[in-house]
Coordinates of C-alpha atoms in Angstrom, one line a residue:
X1 CA -1.9 -1.1 8.3
X2 CA -5.0 0.2 6.5
X3 CA -4.7 -1.5 3.1
X4 CA -3.6 -5.1 2.6
X5 CA -2.7 -6.6 -0.7
X6 CA -3.2 -10.4 -0.7
X7 CA -1.8 -12.3 -3.6
X8 CA -2.8 -15.9 -4.0
X9 CA -0.9 -18.8 -5.5
X10 CA -0.5 -19.4 -9.2
X11 CA -1.2 -22.6 -10.9
X12 CA 1.6 -24.3 -12.8
X13 CA 0.3 -27.6 -14.3
X14 CA -1.3 -29.4 -11.3
X15 CA 0.8 -27.6 -8.7
X16 CA 0.5 -24.2 -7.1
X17 CA 3.3 -21.8 -6.2
X18 CA 3.6 -18.4 -4.7
X19 CA 3.1 -15.5 -7.1
X20 CA 6.2 -13.8 -8.4
X21 CA 7.1 -10.6 -6.5
X22 CA 5.6 -7.4 -7.7
X23 CA 8.2 -5.4 -9.6
X24 CA 10.0 -3.0 -7.1
X25 CA 8.9 0.0 -9.1
X26 CA 5.2 -1.1 -8.9
X27 CA 5.4 -1.9 -5.2
X28 CA 7.2 1.4 -4.5
X29 CA 4.5 3.3 -6.4
X30 CA 1.7 1.6 -4.5
X31 CA 3.3 2.3 -1.1
X32 CA 3.9 5.9 -2.1
X33 CA 0.4 6.4 -3.4
X34 CA -1.2 4.9 -0.2
X35 CA 1.1 7.1 1.9
X36 CA 0.2 10.2 -0.1
X37 CA -3.5 9.4 0.9
X38 CA -2.6 9.0 4.5
X39 CA -2.8 5.2 4.4
X40 CA -0.3 2.4 5.0
X41 CA 0.0 -0.6 2.7
X42 CA 1.3 -4.1 3.2
X43 CA 1.6 -7.0 0.8
X44 CA 1.2 -10.7 1.6
X45 CA 2.2 -13.2 -1.2
X46 CA 0.7 -16.6 -0.5
X47 CA 1.8 -20.0 -1.8
X48 CA -1.2 -22.0 -0.6
X49 CA -4.9 -21.8 0.1
X50 CA -4.2 -22.0 3.8
X51 CA -1.9 -18.9 3.6
X52 CA -4.6 -16.9 1.8
X53 CA -7.3 -17.9 4.3
X54 CA -5.0 -17.0 7.2
X55 CA -4.3 -13.6 5.6
X56 CA -8.0 -12.9 5.1
X57 CA -8.7 -13.8 8.8
X58 CA -5.9 -11.7 10.0
X59 CA -7.1 -8.7 7.9
X60 CA -10.2 -8.7 10.0
X61 CA -8.3 -9.0 13.3
X62 CA -5.9 -6.3 12.3
X63 CA -8.6 -3.8 11.5
X64 CA -7.6 -3.5 7.8
X65 CA -9.8 -0.9 6.1
X66 CA -9.6 -2.3 2.5
X67 CA -8.0 -5.4 0.8
X68 CA -6.7 -5.7 -2.7
X69 CA -7.3 -9.4 -3.4
X70 CA -5.6 -11.3 -6.2
X71 CA -6.9 -14.8 -5.6
X72 CA -4.6 -16.3 -8.2
X73 CA -5.6 -20.0 -8.9
X74 CA -8.2 -20.0 -6.1
X75 CA -11.1 -18.2 -7.7
X76 CA -13.2 -21.4 -7.7
X77 CA -12.2 -22.5 -4.2
X78 CA -15.3 -22.6 -1.9
X79 CA -13.2 -21.9 1.2
X80 CA -11.9 -18.7 -0.3
X81 CA -15.4 -17.6 -1.3
X82 CA -16.6 -18.3 2.2
X83 CA -13.7 -16.4 3.7
X84 CA -14.3 -13.4 1.5
X85 CA -17.9 -13.4 2.6
X86 CA -16.6 -12.9 6.2
X87 CA -14.5 -9.9 5.5
X88 CA -15.5 -6.9 7.7
X89 CA -14.3 -4.4 5.1
X90 CA -14.6 -3.9 1.3
X91 CA -12.2 -5.4 -1.2
X92 CA -11.2 -5.0 -4.8
X93 CA -10.5 -8.1 -6.8
X94 CA -7.3 -7.9 -8.9
X95 CA -6.1 -9.9 -11.8
X96 CA -3.1 -8.9 -14.0
X97 CA -4.5 -10.9 -17.0
X98 CA -7.9 -11.3 -18.5
X99 CA -8.0 -15.1 -18.5
X100 CA -7.9 -15.7 -14.7
X101 CA -11.6 -15.7 -14.0
X102 CA -13.3 -14.0 -11.1
X103 CA -15.0 -14.8 -7.8
X104 CA -18.8 -15.0 -8.1
X105 CA -20.5 -11.6 -8.4
X106 CA -22.2 -11.7 -5.0
X107 CA -19.1 -12.7 -3.0
X108 CA -18.7 -10.4 0.0
X109 CA -18.3 -6.6 -0.1
X110 CA -16.5 -6.5 -3.5
X111 CA -16.1 -3.0 -4.9
X112 CA -14.9 -3.9 -8.3
X113 CA -12.9 -6.4 -10.4
X114 CA -9.8 -5.0 -12.1
X115 CA -8.2 -7.3 -14.6
X116 CA -6.1 -7.3 -17.7
X117 CA -3.7 -4.4 -17.0
X118 CA -0.7 -6.3 -15.8
X119 CA 0.9 -4.8 -12.8
X120 CA -1.1 -1.6 -13.3
X121 CA -4.1 -3.6 -12.2
X122 CA -2.9 -3.1 -8.7
X123 CA -2.6 0.7 -9.1
X124 CA -6.1 0.9 -10.4
X125 CA -7.4 -1.3 -7.6
X126 CA -5.7 0.9 -5.1
X127 CA -7.3 4.0 -6.5
X128 CA -10.8 2.3 -6.2
X129 CA -10.1 1.4 -2.6
X130 CA -8.8 4.9 -1.7
X131 CA -11.9 6.4 -3.3
X132 CA -14.1 4.1 -1.2
X133 CA -12.2 5.1 1.9
X134 CA -12.7 8.8 1.1
X135 CA -9.0 9.6 0.9
X136 CA -8.3 9.5 -2.9
X137 CA -7.8 13.3 -3.1
X138 CA -4.3 14.4 -2.2
X139 CA -1.3 16.0 -3.9
X140 CA -0.9 13.0 -6.1
X141 CA -2.0 13.5 -9.7
X142 CA -3.8 10.2 -10.2
X143 CA -7.5 9.9 -9.7
X144 CA -9.9 7.2 -10.7
X145 CA -13.6 7.6 -10.1
X146 CA -16.2 10.4 -10.0

Protein backbone atom coordinates (compact mmCIF):
# COMPACT_ATOMS: atom_id res chain seq x y z
CA UNK A 1 0.00 0.00 0.00
CA UNK A 2 1.30 3.44 -0.76
CA UNK A 3 -1.16 5.73 1.06
CA UNK A 4 -2.59 4.97 4.49
CA UNK A 5 -5.54 6.80 6.02
CA UNK A 6 -5.46 6.65 9.82
CA UNK A 7 -8.58 7.81 11.62
CA UNK A 8 -8.28 8.33 15.38
CA UNK A 9 -10.95 7.89 18.02
CA UNK A 10 -13.65 10.45 18.66
CA UNK A 11 -14.44 11.84 22.07
CA UNK A 12 -17.94 11.41 23.44
CA UNK A 13 -18.08 12.96 26.90
CA UNK A 14 -15.15 11.39 28.78
CA UNK A 15 -14.99 8.28 26.58
CA UNK A 16 -13.45 7.68 23.18
CA UNK A 17 -14.85 5.49 20.45
CA UNK A 18 -13.88 4.56 16.89
CA UNK A 19 -14.81 7.13 14.26
CA UNK A 20 -17.87 6.38 12.16
CA UNK A 21 -17.04 4.78 8.82
CA UNK A 22 -16.42 7.02 5.86
CA UNK A 23 -19.46 7.11 3.59
CA UNK A 24 -19.11 4.42 0.89
CA UNK A 25 -19.23 7.04 -1.86
CA UNK A 26 -16.33 8.96 -0.26
CA UNK A 27 -14.26 5.84 0.37
CA UNK A 28 -14.89 4.65 -3.18
CA UNK A 29 -13.86 8.02 -4.61
CA UNK A 30 -10.64 8.02 -2.56
CA UNK A 31 -9.69 4.51 -3.67
CA UNK A 32 -10.51 5.34 -7.28
CA UNK A 33 -8.51 8.58 -7.23
CA UNK A 34 -5.49 6.89 -5.65
CA UNK A 35 -5.69 4.08 -8.21
CA UNK A 36 -5.97 6.59 -11.02
CA UNK A 37 -2.63 8.01 -9.85
CA UNK A 38 -1.06 4.54 -9.67
CA UNK A 39 -1.24 4.31 -5.88
CA UNK A 40 -3.04 2.01 -3.46
CA UNK A 41 -4.99 3.26 -0.45
CA UNK A 42 -5.95 1.60 2.82
CA UNK A 43 -8.02 2.95 5.73
CA UNK A 44 -7.45 2.13 9.40
CA UNK A 45 -10.14 3.39 11.81
CA UNK A 46 -8.83 3.30 15.38
CA UNK A 47 -10.80 3.26 18.62
CA UNK A 48 -7.89 3.95 20.98
CA UNK A 49 -4.55 5.68 21.34
CA UNK A 50 -2.81 2.31 21.19
CA UNK A 51 -4.42 1.47 17.85
CA UNK A 52 -3.35 4.82 16.34
CA UNK A 53 0.22 4.42 17.61
CA UNK A 54 0.35 0.87 16.22
CA UNK A 55 -0.95 2.04 12.83
CA UNK A 56 1.72 4.77 12.67
CA UNK A 57 4.47 2.28 13.57
CA UNK A 58 3.23 -0.19 10.96
CA UNK A 59 3.08 2.57 8.34
CA UNK A 60 6.86 2.86 8.64
CA UNK A 61 7.36 -0.91 8.58
CA UNK A 62 5.13 -1.34 5.53
CA UNK A 63 6.91 1.35 3.51
CA UNK A 64 3.88 3.62 3.22
CA UNK A 65 4.70 6.64 1.05
CA UNK A 66 2.18 9.09 2.60
CA UNK A 67 -0.35 9.09 5.43
CA UNK A 68 -3.61 10.97 5.78
CA UNK A 69 -3.92 11.35 9.55
CA UNK A 70 -7.15 12.29 11.28
CA UNK A 71 -6.02 12.25 14.93
CA UNK A 72 -9.59 12.62 16.21
CA UNK A 73 -9.57 13.30 19.95
CA UNK A 74 -5.80 12.74 20.22
CA UNK A 75 -4.37 16.05 18.95
CA UNK A 76 -3.03 16.92 22.42
CA UNK A 77 -1.69 13.45 23.20
CA UNK A 78 2.12 13.55 23.66
CA UNK A 79 2.58 9.93 22.53
CA UNK A 80 0.82 10.69 19.24
CA UNK A 81 2.97 13.78 18.72
CA UNK A 82 6.12 11.71 19.36
CA UNK A 83 4.95 8.93 17.01
CA UNK A 84 4.25 11.41 14.22
CA UNK A 85 7.78 12.80 14.66
CA UNK A 86 9.03 9.30 13.90
CA UNK A 87 7.20 8.86 10.59
CA UNK A 88 9.61 8.15 7.76
CA UNK A 89 7.27 9.72 5.21
CA UNK A 90 5.13 12.88 4.89
CA UNK A 91 1.59 13.13 6.17
CA UNK A 92 -1.42 15.39 5.75
CA UNK A 93 -3.44 16.13 8.86
CA UNK A 94 -7.18 15.84 8.23
CA UNK A 95 -10.16 17.11 10.24
CA UNK A 96 -13.70 17.10 8.90
CA UNK A 97 -14.73 20.01 11.15
CA UNK A 98 -13.02 23.26 12.10
CA UNK A 99 -13.28 22.88 15.87
CA UNK A 100 -11.06 19.81 16.33
CA UNK A 101 -7.72 21.57 16.84
CA UNK A 102 -4.47 20.47 15.22
CA UNK A 103 -1.16 18.94 16.13
CA UNK A 104 1.60 21.49 16.90
CA UNK A 105 3.00 23.09 13.74
CA UNK A 106 6.46 21.51 13.98
CA UNK A 107 5.19 17.94 14.39
CA UNK A 108 6.98 15.68 11.93
CA UNK A 109 6.87 15.94 8.15
CA UNK A 110 3.39 17.45 7.92
CA UNK A 111 2.57 18.78 4.48
CA UNK A 112 -0.67 20.57 5.39
CA UNK A 113 -3.72 20.64 7.62
CA UNK A 114 -7.06 20.22 5.86
CA UNK A 115 -10.07 20.95 8.02
CA UNK A 116 -13.67 22.03 7.87
CA UNK A 117 -14.78 20.40 4.62
CA UNK A 118 -16.54 17.38 6.07
CA UNK A 119 -15.77 14.16 4.23
CA UNK A 120 -14.31 16.23 1.36
CA UNK A 121 -11.39 17.02 3.68
CA UNK A 122 -10.09 13.53 2.90
CA UNK A 123 -10.29 14.12 -0.86
CA UNK A 124 -8.38 17.39 -0.54
CA UNK A 125 -5.78 15.77 1.71
CA UNK A 126 -5.34 12.96 -0.81
CA UNK A 127 -4.70 15.47 -3.58
CA UNK A 128 -2.00 17.15 -1.48
CA UNK A 129 -0.36 13.78 -0.78
CA UNK A 130 -0.48 12.78 -4.46
CA UNK A 131 1.03 16.14 -5.43
CA UNK A 132 3.88 15.55 -2.97
CA UNK A 133 4.45 12.06 -4.37
CA UNK A 134 4.63 13.46 -7.89
CA UNK A 135 1.70 11.45 -9.17
CA UNK A 136 -1.20 13.91 -9.09
CA UNK A 137 -1.40 14.23 -12.85
CA UNK A 138 -3.49 11.54 -14.50
CA UNK A 139 -6.69 11.18 -16.46
CA UNK A 140 -8.71 12.32 -13.45
CA UNK A 141 -10.03 15.85 -13.64
CA UNK A 142 -9.27 16.87 -10.03
CA UNK A 143 -6.06 18.78 -9.28
CA UNK A 144 -5.05 20.72 -6.21
CA UNK A 145 -1.77 22.59 -6.13
CA UNK A 146 0.44 24.43 -8.54
